[in-house]
Structure formats: C-alpha cells, structure tokens
XYZ file of C-alpha atoms in Angstrom:
696
model
C 0.000 0.000 0.000
C 1.386 3.399 -0.918
C 1.302 6.484 1.256
C -1.406 7.797 -1.083
C -3.684 4.818 -0.488
C -4.038 1.318 -1.855
C -3.800 2.225 -5.549
C -0.695 2.593 -7.674
C -0.855 2.218 -11.437
C 1.537 2.154 -14.380
C 2.041 5.926 -14.401
C 4.211 5.832 -11.286
C 7.487 5.763 -13.261
C 6.667 8.660 -15.606
C 8.307 12.107 -15.580
C 5.200 14.138 -16.415
C 3.697 15.876 -13.350
C 0.299 15.466 -15.005
C 0.686 11.707 -15.320
C 2.052 11.477 -11.792
C -1.071 13.281 -10.551
C -2.964 10.189 -11.711
C -0.476 7.547 -10.583
C -2.581 6.734 -7.502
C -5.997 6.789 -9.159
C -7.883 3.500 -8.820
C -7.972 3.547 -12.636
C -5.460 1.097 -14.077
C -3.840 3.825 -16.172
C -1.029 3.147 -18.627
C 1.169 5.665 -20.396
C 0.980 5.534 -24.176
C 3.349 2.795 -25.264
C 3.772 -0.817 -26.406
C 2.594 -2.370 -23.126
C -0.818 -0.731 -23.230
C -1.304 -1.089 -26.983
C -0.279 -4.767 -26.929
C -2.667 -5.456 -24.052
C -5.564 -3.859 -25.940
C -4.831 -6.032 -28.984
C -4.341 -9.223 -26.970
C -7.487 -8.798 -24.860
C -9.455 -7.191 -27.705
C -10.482 -4.369 -25.385
C -11.185 -0.876 -26.693
C -8.877 1.869 -25.500
C -10.057 4.788 -23.413
C -7.598 7.569 -24.172
C -7.609 10.580 -21.845
C -5.442 13.581 -22.777
C -4.830 16.620 -20.567
C -2.161 18.638 -18.807
C -1.300 19.524 -15.241
C -2.548 23.148 -15.213
C -5.945 22.251 -16.733
C -8.867 23.071 -14.403
C -11.459 20.809 -16.032
C -8.937 17.979 -16.155
C -8.790 18.239 -12.355
C -12.578 18.304 -12.117
C -13.012 15.152 -14.200
C -10.219 13.435 -12.282
C -11.861 14.213 -8.950
C -15.355 13.267 -10.089
C -14.541 10.109 -12.028
C -10.932 8.930 -11.977
C -10.617 9.090 -8.184
C -13.939 7.302 -7.694
C -13.419 3.537 -7.121
C -16.771 2.606 -8.647
C -16.204 4.574 -11.852
C -12.614 3.345 -12.000
C -13.801 -0.243 -11.660
C -16.056 0.199 -14.676
C -13.213 1.769 -16.669
C -10.899 -1.107 -15.762
C -13.408 -3.786 -16.713
C -14.392 -2.264 -20.052
C -11.220 -0.636 -21.400
C -7.485 -0.454 -21.517
C -7.015 3.033 -20.077
C -4.258 5.305 -21.405
C -3.399 8.710 -19.978
C -1.391 11.205 -22.097
C 0.189 14.533 -21.190
C -0.516 16.671 -24.257
C 2.570 18.771 -23.479
C 4.931 15.796 -23.648
C 3.116 14.099 -26.527
C 1.812 16.871 -28.791
C 2.041 14.380 -31.665
C -0.695 12.231 -30.128
C -2.715 15.242 -29.046
C -2.666 16.815 -32.527
C -3.932 13.605 -34.117
C -6.780 12.962 -31.712
C -7.830 16.612 -31.460
C -8.182 16.591 -35.234
C -10.087 13.315 -35.045
C -12.409 14.816 -32.422
C -13.169 17.707 -34.768
C -13.882 15.327 -37.645
C -16.124 13.082 -35.543
C -18.077 15.789 -33.709
C -17.798 18.780 -36.079
C -16.789 20.827 -33.030
C -13.480 22.093 -31.726
C -11.913 20.046 -28.977
C -10.009 20.946 -25.849
C -8.892 19.377 -22.621
C -9.565 16.989 -21.095
C -9.921 15.134 -24.376
C -11.712 11.789 -24.029
C -11.406 9.427 -26.995
C -12.403 5.796 -27.476
C -10.216 3.763 -29.850
C -10.601 0.397 -31.503
C -8.106 -2.021 -29.906
C -6.126 -3.243 -32.904
C -5.385 -0.019 -34.789
C -5.885 2.890 -32.304
C -8.438 4.581 -34.584
C -10.991 6.691 -32.679
C -14.675 5.884 -33.098
C -16.129 8.207 -30.426
C -14.740 11.387 -28.884
C -15.617 14.156 -26.456
C -14.017 16.359 -23.855
C -15.195 16.664 -20.255
C -17.951 14.326 -19.116
C -19.594 14.762 -15.676
C -20.041 12.035 -13.111
C -23.796 12.634 -13.149
C -26.106 13.659 -15.999
C -26.061 17.447 -16.365
C -26.089 20.182 -18.996
C -27.501 17.767 -21.546
C -24.603 15.340 -21.121
C -24.871 11.748 -19.877
C -22.888 10.596 -16.872
C -19.420 9.303 -17.681
C -20.328 5.831 -16.426
C -23.428 5.692 -18.619
C -21.460 6.980 -21.596
C -18.794 4.284 -21.221
C -21.395 1.507 -21.154
C -23.129 2.923 -24.218
C -19.823 3.154 -26.102
C -18.933 -0.476 -25.396
C -22.410 -1.676 -26.336
C -22.366 0.301 -29.572
C -18.979 -1.137 -30.528
C -20.213 -4.672 -29.898
C -23.428 -4.182 -31.861
C -22.135 -2.054 -34.750
C -18.535 -3.088 -35.287
C -18.867 -3.310 -39.068
C -20.239 0.224 -39.258
C -17.483 1.463 -36.972
C -14.804 -0.181 -39.122
C -16.166 1.596 -42.199
C -16.223 4.871 -40.283
C -12.655 4.244 -39.139
C -11.467 3.792 -42.711
C -13.097 7.064 -43.703
C -11.651 8.806 -40.662
C -8.096 7.636 -41.348
C -8.413 8.843 -44.939
C -9.746 12.179 -43.691
C -6.850 12.501 -41.253
C -4.369 11.848 -44.030
C -6.065 14.440 -46.206
C -5.482 17.110 -43.536
C -1.756 16.718 -44.184
C -2.266 16.929 -47.949
C -1.454 20.523 -48.792
C -2.518 20.286 -52.434
C -0.591 21.457 -55.455
C 2.335 23.750 -54.766
C 2.090 27.378 -55.839
C 4.127 28.414 -58.865
C 4.944 31.778 -57.299
C 4.426 33.726 -54.089
C 2.195 36.788 -53.952
C 1.619 39.525 -51.370
C -2.198 39.349 -51.358
C -2.475 37.193 -48.198
C -0.649 39.873 -46.202
C -3.374 42.425 -46.951
C -6.179 39.887 -46.606
C -4.999 38.872 -43.143
C -5.009 42.519 -42.103
C -8.615 42.862 -43.294
C -9.736 39.610 -41.657
C -8.297 40.658 -38.306
C -10.035 44.030 -38.464
C -13.383 42.340 -39.091
C -13.095 40.386 -35.835
C -11.501 43.206 -33.821
C -13.296 44.205 -30.591
C -13.518 48.000 -30.706
C -14.450 48.337 -27.026
C -12.017 46.009 -25.320
C -9.415 45.001 -27.876
C -8.584 41.538 -29.059
C -10.465 39.456 -31.580
C -13.918 37.967 -31.264
C -15.787 37.452 -28.035
C -15.178 35.578 -24.797
C -13.357 33.387 -24.106
C -10.590 35.692 -25.308
C -7.092 34.477 -26.034
C -4.105 36.784 -26.516
C -3.264 35.543 -30.053
C 0.265 37.020 -30.073
C 0.945 35.809 -33.636
C -1.987 37.889 -34.921
C -0.907 40.958 -32.970
C 2.633 40.548 -34.277
C 1.165 40.331 -37.793
C -0.614 43.666 -37.347
C 2.458 45.340 -35.877
C 4.613 44.107 -38.739
C 1.949 45.115 -41.246
C 2.011 48.663 -39.862
C 5.801 48.670 -40.018
C 5.699 47.431 -43.599
C 3.402 50.252 -44.661
C 5.753 52.747 -43.028
C 8.851 51.336 -44.703
C 7.574 50.351 -48.130
C 4.758 52.795 -48.832
C 5.559 55.727 -46.586
C 1.839 55.747 -45.746
C 1.511 54.254 -42.284
C -1.489 52.017 -41.590
C -2.333 53.642 -38.258
C -5.418 51.474 -37.909
C -3.268 48.321 -37.779
C -1.084 49.983 -35.150
C -4.153 51.015 -33.140
C -5.540 47.468 -33.076
C -2.205 46.203 -31.775
C -1.547 48.912 -29.198
C -5.124 49.065 -27.906
C -5.241 45.288 -27.402
C -1.853 45.181 -25.689
C -2.899 48.020 -23.362
C -6.176 46.327 -22.440
C -4.463 42.994 -21.788
C -1.717 44.615 -19.703
C -4.293 46.442 -17.571
C -6.620 43.457 -17.297
C -6.865 40.674 -14.796
C -5.424 38.257 -17.328
C -2.127 39.949 -16.495
C -1.104 39.218 -12.908
C -0.983 42.790 -11.618
C 1.162 41.874 -8.617
C 3.446 39.045 -9.635
C 3.684 39.439 -13.395
C 2.959 36.894 -16.089
C -0.118 36.444 -18.268
C -2.781 33.795 -17.785
C -3.897 31.627 -20.663
C -7.141 33.418 -21.550
C -9.924 35.650 -20.273
C -13.405 34.271 -19.616
C -14.957 37.694 -20.356
C -14.664 40.293 -23.116
C -12.886 42.832 -20.870
C -9.786 40.716 -20.055
C -10.906 40.997 -16.415
C -11.250 37.452 -15.125
C -8.799 34.901 -16.482
C -8.666 31.183 -16.533
C -5.906 31.397 -13.957
C -3.372 28.949 -15.349
C -0.122 30.507 -16.599
C 1.672 28.859 -19.499
C 5.325 29.399 -20.410
C 4.570 29.541 -24.133
C 2.119 32.443 -23.843
C 4.531 34.462 -21.776
C 7.487 33.866 -24.092
C 5.522 35.169 -27.071
C 4.003 38.102 -25.159
C 7.336 39.143 -23.658
C 8.786 39.473 -27.157
C 5.675 41.242 -28.477
C 5.497 43.813 -25.674
C 9.208 44.569 -26.078
C 8.793 45.105 -29.817
C 5.687 47.230 -29.271
C 7.618 49.368 -26.790
C 10.423 49.795 -29.322
C 7.825 50.871 -31.889
C 5.811 53.240 -29.685
C 7.743 54.061 -26.500
C 4.631 53.215 -24.454
C 5.784 52.949 -20.791
C 3.041 50.430 -19.980
C 4.614 47.996 -22.420
C 8.015 48.373 -20.762
C 6.472 47.748 -17.351
C 4.699 44.646 -18.686
C 8.036 43.296 -19.924
C 9.701 43.994 -16.596
C 6.959 42.259 -14.615
C 6.759 39.262 -16.947
C 10.524 38.722 -17.111
C 10.835 39.079 -13.339
C 8.117 36.452 -12.826
C 9.773 34.036 -15.250
C 13.189 34.312 -13.606
C 11.758 34.224 -10.087
C 9.236 31.402 -10.449
C 9.727 29.606 -13.753
C 13.473 29.113 -14.218
C 15.267 26.243 -12.546
C 18.608 26.680 -10.842
C 20.112 24.657 -13.692
C 18.721 27.088 -16.268
C 15.752 25.382 -17.919
C 12.335 27.048 -17.859
C 9.419 25.225 -16.247
C 6.152 24.653 -18.115
C 3.191 26.127 -16.245
C 1.408 27.161 -13.069
C -1.907 25.591 -12.161
C -5.196 27.493 -12.177
C -6.158 25.988 -8.818
C -4.841 26.144 -5.284
C -6.383 24.410 -2.292
C -8.860 22.870 -4.733
C -10.276 26.224 -5.879
C -9.664 28.037 -9.132
C -8.091 31.462 -8.593
C -8.007 31.279 -4.801
C -4.329 32.261 -4.701
C -4.972 35.529 -6.582
C -8.149 37.096 -5.162
C -8.638 39.617 -2.340
C -11.147 41.417 -0.141
C -10.907 45.203 0.335
C -10.519 44.664 4.068
C -7.541 42.387 3.569
C -5.857 44.860 1.223
C -6.541 47.795 3.580
C -4.975 45.936 6.483
C -1.686 45.622 4.574
C -1.354 49.176 3.219
C -1.129 52.702 4.505
C -4.239 54.837 4.167
C -2.731 56.748 1.238
C -1.638 53.561 -0.528
C -5.073 52.012 -0.105
C -6.850 55.136 -1.350
C -4.905 54.899 -4.616
C -5.087 51.113 -4.929
C -8.840 51.020 -4.346
C -9.378 53.368 -7.282
C -6.613 51.752 -9.355
C -7.784 48.137 -8.997
C -11.527 48.604 -8.523
C -11.666 47.664 -4.852
C -14.247 50.469 -4.510
C -16.490 48.643 -7.014
C -18.556 45.477 -6.756
C -16.766 42.132 -6.355
C -15.843 40.657 -9.741
C -14.991 37.037 -8.935
C -17.242 34.836 -6.804
C -17.725 37.426 -4.080
C -14.098 38.559 -4.057
C -11.911 40.948 -6.029
C -9.427 39.958 -8.691
C -7.152 42.890 -9.447
C -7.891 44.653 -12.729
C -6.778 48.175 -13.637
C -9.794 50.477 -13.721
C -7.833 53.739 -13.562
C -4.299 53.969 -14.916
C -1.454 55.479 -12.929
C -1.605 58.534 -15.145
C -5.330 58.930 -14.474
C -4.759 58.558 -10.722
C -2.288 61.423 -10.794
C -5.014 63.629 -12.292
C -7.759 62.260 -10.026
C -5.826 62.990 -6.840
C -3.773 65.992 -8.050
C -0.541 64.147 -7.368
C 2.790 64.030 -9.141
C 2.992 61.104 -11.563
C 6.246 59.889 -10.012
C 4.659 59.923 -6.554
C 1.701 57.864 -7.745
C 4.041 55.408 -9.423
C 6.083 55.082 -6.215
C 3.014 54.540 -3.997
C 1.364 51.994 -6.318
C 4.636 50.091 -6.746
C 5.225 50.100 -2.998
C 1.677 48.883 -2.332
C 1.972 46.113 -4.925
C 5.221 44.933 -3.331
C 3.447 44.646 0.033
C 0.508 42.763 -1.466
C 2.815 40.420 -3.361
C 4.756 39.641 -0.189
C 1.493 38.822 1.598
C 0.240 36.723 -1.323
C 3.458 34.745 -1.355
C 2.557 33.429 2.104
C -0.575 31.750 0.710
C -0.744 28.163 -0.527
C 0.655 28.417 -4.030
C -0.790 26.872 -7.200
C 0.952 23.744 -8.386
C 3.829 24.145 -10.791
C 4.523 21.781 -13.662
C 8.292 21.670 -13.407
C 9.125 19.638 -16.465
C 11.300 21.418 -19.019
C 9.946 21.287 -22.572
C 12.432 22.045 -25.326
C 9.904 23.768 -27.613
C 8.485 26.058 -24.952
C 11.987 26.892 -23.763
C 12.761 27.968 -27.317
C 9.829 30.409 -27.175
C 10.975 31.879 -23.850
C 14.613 32.076 -24.971
C 13.372 34.140 -27.917
C 11.263 36.355 -25.653
C 14.046 36.981 -23.142
C 16.571 37.667 -25.909
C 14.344 40.167 -27.750
C 13.272 41.967 -24.571
C 16.795 41.966 -23.158
C 18.199 43.458 -26.354
C 15.526 46.101 -26.944
C 15.229 47.187 -23.304
C 18.944 46.876 -22.497
C 18.500 44.292 -19.765
C 21.592 42.061 -19.835
C 20.254 39.897 -16.998
C 17.412 38.763 -19.257
C 19.931 37.810 -21.927
C 21.847 35.915 -19.219
C 18.647 34.039 -18.399
C 18.181 33.024 -22.034
C 21.783 31.850 -22.283
C 21.381 29.697 -19.178
C 18.351 28.028 -20.743
C 20.228 27.344 -23.988
C 23.145 25.864 -22.087
C 20.769 23.645 -20.115
C 19.147 22.322 -23.288
C 22.509 21.704 -24.921
C 23.792 19.831 -21.877
C 20.668 17.851 -20.975
C 18.469 17.513 -24.057
C 20.970 17.280 -26.944
C 22.064 13.650 -27.234
C 24.022 12.050 -30.065
C 23.161 14.830 -32.487
C 19.410 14.818 -31.767
C 17.110 16.720 -29.440
C 14.896 15.221 -26.770
C 11.544 16.802 -25.991
C 11.251 16.857 -22.198
C 13.311 16.801 -18.999
C 12.391 16.311 -15.368
C 14.186 15.049 -12.262
C 17.391 14.241 -14.112
C 15.691 12.311 -16.916
C 15.427 13.494 -20.516
C 13.392 11.463 -23.013
C 11.014 11.387 -26.002
C 12.090 12.156 -29.554
C 11.802 15.872 -30.193
C 9.229 17.283 -32.597
C 9.491 19.879 -35.346
C 8.501 22.633 -32.910
C 11.349 21.717 -30.565
C 13.912 22.200 -33.294
C 12.614 25.285 -35.061
C 11.498 27.205 -31.949
C 14.959 26.638 -30.528
C 16.640 27.799 -33.758
C 14.452 30.915 -33.660
C 15.445 31.534 -30.049
C 19.122 31.059 -30.858
C 18.996 33.530 -33.745
C 17.418 36.143 -31.473
C 19.931 35.397 -28.740
C 22.771 35.865 -31.226
C 21.339 39.299 -32.020
C 21.414 40.135 -28.330
C 24.893 38.755 -27.591
C 27.351 36.851 -29.746
C 28.426 33.339 -28.760
C 29.952 31.290 -31.559
C 28.673 27.985 -30.217
C 25.080 29.262 -30.346
C 25.352 29.754 -34.105
C 26.958 26.334 -34.557
C 24.169 24.788 -32.476
C 21.535 26.482 -34.650
C 23.192 25.074 -37.781
C 23.314 21.569 -36.309
C 19.619 21.775 -35.456
C 18.773 23.013 -38.950
C 20.595 20.079 -40.527
C 18.597 17.600 -38.420
C 15.350 19.246 -39.516
C 16.340 18.914 -43.173
C 17.483 15.313 -42.750
C 14.594 13.955 -40.683
C 11.499 16.189 -40.955
C 11.428 17.450 -44.543
C 8.659 16.420 -46.891
C 10.112 16.064 -50.409
C 6.975 17.818 -51.661
C 7.808 20.855 -49.525
C 7.378 21.773 -45.883
C 8.032 19.699 -42.789
C 6.248 16.972 -40.872
C 5.625 17.388 -37.145
C 7.445 14.132 -36.365
C 10.761 12.819 -37.615
C 11.163 9.992 -40.112
C 12.302 7.658 -37.319
C 9.459 8.538 -34.930
C 6.946 6.025 -33.612
C 4.389 5.153 -36.281
C 0.979 6.622 -35.452
C -2.268 6.702 -37.434
C -1.256 10.038 -38.978
C 1.972 11.975 -39.575
C 0.778 15.568 -39.180
C 2.132 18.409 -41.253
C 0.879 21.466 -39.352
C 0.574 24.741 -41.198
C -1.763 27.004 -39.198
C -1.085 28.610 -35.841
C -2.707 27.255 -32.696
C -1.900 28.385 -29.155
C 1.698 28.293 -30.371
C 3.084 29.277 -33.779
C 3.025 26.855 -36.692
C 6.219 24.818 -36.806
C 6.248 25.186 -40.576
C 5.879 28.959 -40.265
C 8.834 29.225 -37.905
C 10.819 26.771 -40.046
C 10.285 28.888 -43.175
C 11.379 32.027 -41.333
C 14.505 30.608 -39.697
C 15.687 28.781 -42.813
C 15.378 31.984 -44.834
C 17.264 33.965 -42.197
C 19.972 31.335 -41.799
C 20.250 31.079 -45.568
C 20.863 34.795 -45.989
C 23.165 34.929 -42.972
C 25.387 32.078 -44.160
C 24.892 32.311 -47.932
C 23.445 28.795 -47.877
C 21.077 28.216 -50.805
C 19.853 24.876 -49.416
C 18.272 26.744 -46.525
C 16.771 29.403 -48.806
C 15.271 26.710 -51.026
C 13.747 24.934 -47.999
C 12.055 28.163 -46.921
C 10.675 28.895 -50.384
C 9.462 25.332 -50.941
C 7.671 25.391 -47.577
C 5.744 28.527 -48.490
C 4.844 27.209 -51.941
C 3.793 23.801 -50.607
C 1.515 25.337 -47.973
C 0.198 28.114 -50.190
C -3.335 26.732 -50.421
C -3.904 27.070 -46.662
C -2.233 30.481 -46.555
C -4.460 31.742 -49.349
C -7.694 30.316 -47.911
C -7.269 31.623 -44.348
C -4.366 34.084 -44.143
C -4.984 35.286 -40.584
C -4.809 31.691 -39.336
C -1.306 31.388 -40.817
C 0.324 34.473 -39.302
C 3.632 32.678 -38.671
C 3.862 31.655 -42.312
C 3.001 35.241 -43.272
C 6.147 36.443 -41.503
C 8.165 34.129 -43.726
C 6.158 35.235 -46.772
C 6.755 38.888 -45.973
C 10.493 38.301 -45.648
C 10.521 36.298 -48.869
C 8.868 39.101 -50.814
C 10.752 41.852 -48.946
C 13.994 40.151 -47.867
C 15.294 40.864 -44.400
C 18.247 43.162 -43.925
C 21.267 41.289 -42.586
C 23.798 43.387 -40.684
C 27.139 42.085 -39.447
C 29.249 44.358 -37.253
C 32.916 43.539 -36.744
C 35.194 45.440 -34.352
C 35.690 46.023 -30.638
C 35.638 48.588 -27.858
C 33.476 51.658 -27.312
C 32.897 52.469 -31.005
C 31.480 48.982 -31.534
C 29.129 49.453 -28.553
C 27.903 52.753 -29.989
C 27.050 51.156 -33.321
C 25.329 48.258 -31.528
C 23.203 50.627 -29.442
C 22.090 52.276 -32.675
C 20.948 48.897 -34.002
C 18.835 48.266 -30.901
C 17.300 51.733 -30.687
C 14.394 51.199 -33.078
C 11.798 48.685 -34.192
C 13.156 46.875 -37.252
C 11.263 43.582 -37.627
C 12.872 42.732 -40.967
C 16.446 42.789 -39.726
C 18.900 40.181 -38.474
C 21.956 41.859 -36.920
C 24.952 40.142 -35.357
C 27.764 41.920 -33.533
C 30.807 39.655 -33.853
C 33.969 40.536 -31.910
C 37.182 40.935 -33.865
C 38.643 38.024 -31.890
C 36.404 35.584 -33.818
C 38.356 34.323 -36.833
C 36.746 30.982 -37.752
C 33.169 31.566 -38.898
C 30.784 29.427 -41.003
C 29.562 30.204 -44.514
C 29.927 33.683 -45.932
C 30.493 35.024 -42.417
C 34.100 33.944 -42.919
C 34.342 36.775 -45.474
C 33.114 39.377 -42.946
C 36.592 40.146 -41.680
C 37.530 42.610 -38.972
C 39.959 45.547 -39.084
C 41.109 48.129 -36.583
C 37.968 50.209 -37.110
C 34.322 49.171 -36.895
C 33.099 47.548 -40.094
C 29.429 47.109 -40.956
C 28.465 44.574 -43.617
C 24.893 45.296 -44.726
C 22.962 43.048 -47.089
C 19.339 43.025 -48.196
C 18.469 39.579 -49.417
C 21.276 38.533 -51.747
C 22.409 42.096 -52.452
C 25.236 43.491 -50.313
C 26.771 46.939 -50.150
C 30.445 47.687 -49.664
C 31.605 47.499 -46.014
C 30.663 50.670 -44.125
C 33.072 52.471 -41.801
C 31.311 55.826 -41.571
C 28.635 56.066 -38.860
C 26.450 58.497 -40.832
C 26.442 56.140 -43.802
C 25.617 53.316 -41.399
C 22.572 55.324 -40.221
C 21.445 55.923 -43.781
C 21.612 52.277 -44.812
C 19.893 51.059 -41.655
C 16.933 53.339 -42.247
C 15.783 51.295 -45.242
C 14.544 48.528 -42.869
C 13.268 50.713 -40.024
C 10.070 52.459 -39.078
C 10.744 56.184 -39.587
C 10.998 58.113 -36.329
C 8.095 60.326 -35.331
C 5.359 58.038 -36.749
C-alpha cells in the first residue's frame, strides 16, 4: 500500500507531473506505449484515451469526479485499456486525436480530451471532452457513456470499421497541402489585415468574443503590417497599429495579467480581459514578452516596458530552474479552488497598506467597485497610474512610487498563501519560445540579466536535451526522453537567432546550424514543408504536417522564417530553397485563411521583402555605440549580429566578414550586399531602409 492509499498504477514511473497526478488513481492507467497497446490487442479491449495537462482546471474536475472514484474506476478497468497522455509531452498524439475529435463531432476540442479507440489499430470511433459524473447540462454521466460506447462497438462493429477507414483517410487528407504554388504573392498579407479588423473588438481590444485568447501571432502580424506600410509605402497604416496597441494596453491592464506578480494567464473568460482562466503557461509568456518589447520599441509606451519587466521578473523568479531550464506552467487551482491564490477582499488589502496607498489602490484596482470574482476581487486596472495622478492631483512619479510600494506589500502577503501547483518539467519547444522572448526583450530594453537568463536556458538544453546529435523533448528530475518534434527544433533555432542578435556566442550559431541540418534530414517532406514528427518517430495513425497557428506558432511557419534567415546569414542556398518550398507547398492554406497562418506570413513577408542582414565587426566603445544604434528602433525585418574581432573561424559567408582596426558594418538586403561601411552616418542611412521612420 502506498502512502497515497491502496492504488498505484503504471504511471508511477513517468516524468510528467500530469501523469504522476494520476499515478494513484484507482484507474489502471497506462502511459501511451507498447505495453498498453499490446494489451488492448491481446485482450481485444477498446482503448479509453484521456489527454490533458497539469494546469488544466477541467482535467482536475473530471479526475476528482470520475478517476478518483473507485466505482467509476472499476467500470473503466473492466471495459477498457485506459491510457493517460500529457498533451505537453506528446503533442504528436494530441494533434492527431484533437483533429479526429473535430472530424467526428464537427466541433473544436479541448482538454480533457476523451477518446475511445478500436483495440487493434488505435483509430478513434467516439470522442468528447469533459464528461460529468452525473447527468447534467444535456450530457450523460461518464459511467453511462462508457457503457453505451462499449455496447455500440459490440453491436455495430462493421459500421465502426467503415467509419474508421473514412476517418483515417480524412486525417491523411489534412496533411495533404494540395498542389504547390508556382509563385508567391503579397495578397495574403493584406487579406490577413482585413480579416483581423473584421473580428476586432472596438471596445475592449482583441479578436472575437469571450473566451478571449491573446493571439500574439496575430498581434505581431498587425504590428509588422504597420511597419511594412511605413517602410515600403511611406503611408503608415495607423489602424493596424491602433488594433495592436489598444489590445496590448487592455491585456496589460486586465486581470489576465497578474498585476502583482507578473505573467499572463492563458485566456480571459470575459470580453474585458478581467477574469482569467488562472493557469499561466510558459509559451504564452514567451511570445508576449517578445511582443510587448517590440511594441515598446515601436511606440515608446511605458506600460509595455512595465509589462516586460513584470513578466521577465516572474519568469526568472518562479519559472526558471537553478540549472537554467524554464518550467512549463502554473496551475489554475490552489487548495482545490480556481483562482483562490490571486483574489482579495478590500478589508484584507486595507490591512496591509497605509491609508494613502489604499486610497490609490482602491481606485486603481476597482476595490471600490462590486466584487468581480465569486464574491471577491481579482485585481484589474480600472484607472491607470496617469489617471490617478489627475484624479488625486498628485505628481505622476509619486503615484508610481506609492502603487509600486503597495503592490510589493501585497505580493509579499500573497506569497505566504498556498501556491498553485507548478509543472516543473522542461519542454524544449516552450523553452525555445521563452529564450526568444528573453533575448528580444533583453536586447531592446537593455537588460543584460534577461539575456543571461536566455543563455542559461540554452546551455541547459545543450547539456541535458541534446544527445548524439538529436534533441529530446522533455526533462524532469534528471531524466530526458522522447524524440523531439518539429517545434522543438525550429522554436529553438528561432530563439538562438534572437539570442545571437542580443549577444554573440559562436557555439550558439553552430548549435543552430546543427539543429537546422537535423530538420532537413529527418522532418522534410520532399513535396515541400516539414512533418511534425521525424522519419524515425513512432508510427501513429497520422503523420501531421501542421501549417496554421494554434496556441503556439506553426512549426512550418517558424521553419520557413529561420531557414530563410539562416540562408541569408550564411549564404546557404539549401536553406533558402527549404524556406521557399515550404511557403509554396503550404500556399493553399495560406491563401484560404491568411490570418490563421500568421507565422507563415512572416516568412512570406520576408521572402517578398527580404530581411536586412547586418554584421558588425570590431571592438571597444565604437562597436558598442554602433550596436546601441541597431537596438534603438523597431526593425522587424532585420537580423543583426555583432561579432567581436577576436572571432576568426566563422561558417559560410560570415568567414568573409573580416575585422579591421575600425568598426566595419556589412549590410545586405536579401542577396544584395553593399560595400563594407566604416562611416557612422552612412551606417545610419543604410539602416533606415529597414526601419520604421521616427516620429510616426
């Protein structure tokens, strides 16, 4: 008997915190693998596949209602071989069965995902998400559902087999990208801009209605679109800039942004960004950190700088291990209640602050208004710091000092509460996103400690998750395992390229090249683009080839961007061809729904308007001056490396970018390069061709 009770199942030896949460369920859970699949075939028992993740609120609810209940578990054990999957460790499995759910139900999926599979081939014949333990909201009880599923399989197996054949063919067709485009056109860039405006929320920012997700790839698309109109047309699309800035302001002031501790929650349950689903995911915060830093560089908005500072501080304080890797997520729940860690009463806040601090905070956070979350108050900015200064006839600096001081006191008090659970596995892909975010924000806001943080994460991945020339996907408690996916490789390459822009380390560039070669060797589709899994991955019922963005960017979109940038940086035509072939192969999806392919649109934009590549060689104070000039503005279509004169052995055409006593700037646009520049004024002039003009 274990200390948790009499039950211990096959999940006990896993690394995933989510799977370990279920290791003492009375359900005879298995991880996905040969043992479970062989048992299903041998016993001819259908498979009950349950997919979730550790920070998922409704996963916890279903676990408590059904998986912890001995009677329900007994029924599961008698009728099925039960497999539990962490969607964060096995996104390959999750992508397949989420797509299958959509095909079977004609509805979008989510987590927990509950899928019933035929025992011999793992093809799903029934799917849903959360099911209650008792009939409610028009849904049957989970126990009743399971019995119906088994009975239907027994009575209609021939029909199910026909459906399975159709489903497998439909799954395969989702990876069929159709005929490749003969050429690339700019029309999708403008169409995406128009599509996003049609769904833009004029009152509260963002796109569509609640639940509202941050959609950083779409906001980045609008910001880059505005920049493109400034650079190429000289006629700035201020509407695109407004949609970006207004949304970022509303999110930063909303309850989706942790006003005390920093970090953004996964989504808002209301239109106003007030009440979040309280889980915090590393991937959201990596993308938003980069986006807020770029938006600050473009606009100088102090709120965006503060958002970066709070988010980066939270990541380093709570989400980075001592060894350097970034953890995955924080739970929505604490002490069994969603959001309990974050909410307040006015009386509690007043007891911790001075009278003057409380007077400002009550107006600032709406403590003088009605409760906004189950009888309590979740902090949401109702009046900005600038508005408070006018309201109370105070100096802006004084208001800023008092609010900051009050927030520090509240954070210290909150830290004494029972904290939400933390999923402390290290995922390579999500680390790549945060490395990118820290590198961009550290460079644009001149915060070397954020660049240090990114470097520590890279070093951790190289030491712990790079084995025999291949990446592994996940690490926890000293154990790294699972073949890495396309996202792991290309997100990490993207992070490395941004880190190289922030601070040169020769081994980071060599690592990026090694990763790129693996992607070409093991993930490339000869028809163009890249599969999500490698050619030596476990065989599943589908080999996905993702092209549209989900909660994270499309792996093919990031691949097309980084191969183009590496190709121009190194003069490597193989990389340039891979980028172009990816865009042409996926053109049908891009053309049909441009705003759903924002990551691919970045690569398209840089294909049609090639990025400016800048290499600085030199040393000392003059070199630092030139570097500061590079980082002073928003230039999304630029890749700039500052390489010390001490570096003599460089790959590709970088070997031709030699150093002399003075600072040398090598500036190329696409395949066209100017003569080396030694004059700072000429340097300024050439840089301006890829920058948003000042004063816009």
